[in-house]
Amino acid sequence: MYAWIWRKLPFGLWGKLTGSLVLTLTVGALLWYVIFPWATPLLPFDDVQVGTGTEQQGPNSVPGGGADLGPDEIPYNEHTNNPEPSAS
């Protein structure tokens, strides 16, 4: 199929390269601005449902409290998985 398109494009090598670029950009724009927006509501990617006890209760709902955390504090100890090296 690509060989057929290449043979049908006019104006020699530079015309074929330019025509190929224009065709590629046209197909890309058609997909990006027409086909994908049309198909987005039909796809299940935004239909995420998690339930039965795994829902978060609010912005400060972390295990073990965490209601007294400031805006830049993390709700866990970042050194737990990084023990000090031993002299072995």
PDB file of C-alpha atoms in Angstrom:
ATOM      1  CA  MET A   1       0.000   0.000   0.000  1.00  0.00           C
ATOM      2  CA  TYR A   2       2.798   2.442   0.863  1.00  0.00           C
ATOM      3  CA  ALA A   3       4.558   1.615  -2.390  1.00  0.00           C
ATOM      4  CA  TRP A   4       1.344   2.365  -4.267  1.00  0.00           C
ATOM      5  CA  ILE A   5       1.027   5.756  -2.513  1.00  0.00           C
ATOM      6  CA  TRP A   6       4.686   6.505  -3.242  1.00  0.00           C
ATOM      7  CA  ARG A   7       4.218   5.705  -6.935  1.00  0.00           C
ATOM      8  CA  LYS A   8       1.081   7.887  -7.182  1.00  0.00           C
ATOM      9  CA  LEU A   9       2.684  10.989  -5.631  1.00  0.00           C
ATOM     10  CA  PRO A  10       3.832  13.441  -8.346  1.00  0.00           C
ATOM     11  CA  PHE A  11       6.898  15.685  -8.936  1.00  0.00           C
ATOM     12  CA  GLY A  12       9.907  13.452  -8.426  1.00  0.00           C
ATOM     13  CA  LEU A  13      11.750  12.776  -5.187  1.00  0.00           C
ATOM     14  CA  TRP A  14      11.239  16.174  -3.522  1.00  0.00           C
ATOM     15  CA  GLY A  15       7.567  16.243  -4.470  1.00  0.00           C
ATOM     16  CA  LYS A  16       7.108  12.748  -3.107  1.00  0.00           C
ATOM     17  CA  LEU A  17       8.843  13.640   0.163  1.00  0.00           C
ATOM     18  CA  THR A  18       6.765  16.794   0.516  1.00  0.00           C
ATOM     19  CA  GLY A  19       3.584  14.946  -0.419  1.00  0.00           C
ATOM     20  CA  SER A  20       4.357  12.199   2.079  1.00  0.00           C
ATOM     21  CA  LEU A  21       4.892  14.781   4.815  1.00  0.00           C
ATOM     22  CA  VAL A  22       1.638  16.562   3.946  1.00  0.00           C
ATOM     23  CA  LEU A  23      -0.278  13.278   3.882  1.00  0.00           C
ATOM     24  CA  THR A  24       1.176  12.225   7.235  1.00  0.00           C
ATOM     25  CA  LEU A  25       0.353  15.554   8.865  1.00  0.00           C
ATOM     26  CA  THR A  26      -3.147  15.534   7.397  1.00  0.00           C
ATOM     27  CA  VAL A  27      -3.905  12.034   8.662  1.00  0.00           C
ATOM     28  CA  GLY A  28      -2.420  12.909  12.068  1.00  0.00           C
ATOM     29  CA  ALA A  29      -4.499  16.094  12.349  1.00  0.00           C
ATOM     30  CA  LEU A  30      -7.637  14.258  11.243  1.00  0.00           C
ATOM     31  CA  LEU A  31      -7.077  11.614  13.909  1.00  0.00           C
ATOM     32  CA  TRP A  32      -6.122  14.121  16.618  1.00  0.00           C
ATOM     33  CA  TYR A  33      -8.914  16.667  16.076  1.00  0.00           C
ATOM     34  CA  VAL A  34     -11.792  14.563  14.691  1.00  0.00           C
ATOM     35  CA  ILE A  35     -11.534  10.821  15.274  1.00  0.00           C
ATOM     36  CA  PHE A  36     -10.018  10.717  18.802  1.00  0.00           C
ATOM     37  CA  PRO A  37     -12.416  13.325  20.293  1.00  0.00           C
ATOM     38  CA  TRP A  38     -15.323  11.428  18.751  1.00  0.00           C
ATOM     39  CA  ALA A  39     -14.124   8.080  20.127  1.00  0.00           C
ATOM     40  CA  THR A  40     -13.142   9.265  23.633  1.00  0.00           C
ATOM     41  CA  PRO A  41     -16.628   8.927  25.195  1.00  0.00           C
ATOM     42  CA  LEU A  42     -16.886   5.405  23.791  1.00  0.00           C
ATOM     43  CA  LEU A  43     -13.675   4.185  25.461  1.00  0.00           C
ATOM     44  CA  PRO A  44     -13.705   2.843  29.053  1.00  0.00           C
ATOM     45  CA  PHE A  45     -10.530   4.596  30.281  1.00  0.00           C
ATOM     46  CA  ASP A  46     -12.375   7.106  32.499  1.00  0.00           C
ATOM     47  CA  ASP A  47     -14.784   4.537  33.904  1.00  0.00           C
ATOM     48  CA  VAL A  48     -12.728   3.631  36.970  1.00  0.00           C
ATOM     49  CA  GLN A  49     -14.655   2.293  39.945  1.00  0.00           C
ATOM     50  CA  VAL A  50     -13.030   1.193  43.164  1.00  0.00           C
ATOM     51  CA  GLY A  51     -15.222   0.249  46.055  1.00  0.00           C
ATOM     52  CA  THR A  52     -15.929  -1.858  49.135  1.00  0.00           C
ATOM     53  CA  GLY A  53     -13.755  -0.215  51.735  1.00  0.00           C
ATOM     54  CA  THR A  54     -10.887   1.138  49.691  1.00  0.00           C
ATOM     55  CA  GLU A  55     -12.211   4.674  49.268  1.00  0.00           C
ATOM     56  CA  GLN A  56     -10.345   7.596  50.820  1.00  0.00           C
ATOM     57  CA  GLN A  57     -12.202   9.489  53.479  1.00  0.00           C
ATOM     58  CA  GLY A  58     -10.644  12.897  52.891  1.00  0.00           C
ATOM     59  CA  PRO A  59      -7.436  14.759  52.134  1.00  0.00           C
ATOM     60  CA  ASN A  60      -5.794  13.843  55.469  1.00  0.00           C
ATOM     61  CA  SER A  61      -6.904  10.220  55.638  1.00  0.00           C
ATOM     62  CA  VAL A  62      -3.633   8.386  55.950  1.00  0.00           C
ATOM     63  CA  PRO A  63      -2.977   5.284  58.030  1.00  0.00           C
ATOM     64  CA  GLY A  64      -2.096   6.184  61.596  1.00  0.00           C
ATOM     65  CA  GLY A  65      -3.588   9.670  61.596  1.00  0.00           C
ATOM     66  CA  GLY A  66      -1.734  12.380  59.749  1.00  0.00           C
ATOM     67  CA  ALA A  67      -4.228  15.158  60.451  1.00  0.00           C
ATOM     68  CA  ASP A  68      -1.467  17.289  62.017  1.00  0.00           C
ATOM     69  CA  LEU A  69       0.738  17.268  58.918  1.00  0.00           C
ATOM     70  CA  GLY A  70       1.713  20.484  57.257  1.00  0.00           C
ATOM     71  CA  PRO A  71       1.359  21.066  53.512  1.00  0.00           C
ATOM     72  CA  ASP A  72       4.967  19.993  52.785  1.00  0.00           C
ATOM     73  CA  GLU A  73       5.167  16.988  55.099  1.00  0.00           C
ATOM     74  CA  ILE A  74       4.811  13.429  53.902  1.00  0.00           C
ATOM     75  CA  PRO A  75       2.735  10.922  55.922  1.00  0.00           C
ATOM     76  CA  TYR A  76       5.424   8.231  56.161  1.00  0.00           C
ATOM     77  CA  ASN A  77       9.006   7.748  57.243  1.00  0.00           C
ATOM     78  CA  GLU A  78      11.286   8.000  54.222  1.00  0.00           C
ATOM     79  CA  HIS A  79      14.157   6.239  56.036  1.00  0.00           C
ATOM     80  CA  THR A  80      12.328   2.988  56.797  1.00  0.00           C
ATOM     81  CA  ASN A  81      13.437   1.279  53.586  1.00  0.00           C
ATOM     82  CA  ASN A  82      16.911   2.850  53.663  1.00  0.00           C
ATOM     83  CA  PRO A  83      18.698   1.415  56.705  1.00  0.00           C
ATOM     84  CA  GLU A  84      22.111   2.699  57.663  1.00  0.00           C
ATOM     85  CA  PRO A  85      24.931   0.706  56.042  1.00  0.00           C
ATOM     86  CA  SER A  86      26.596  -1.814  58.284  1.00  0.00           C
ATOM     87  CA  ALA A  87      30.362  -2.259  58.573  1.00  0.00           C
ATOM     88  CA  SER A  88      30.536  -5.844  57.363  1.00  0.00           C
TER      89      SER A  88
END
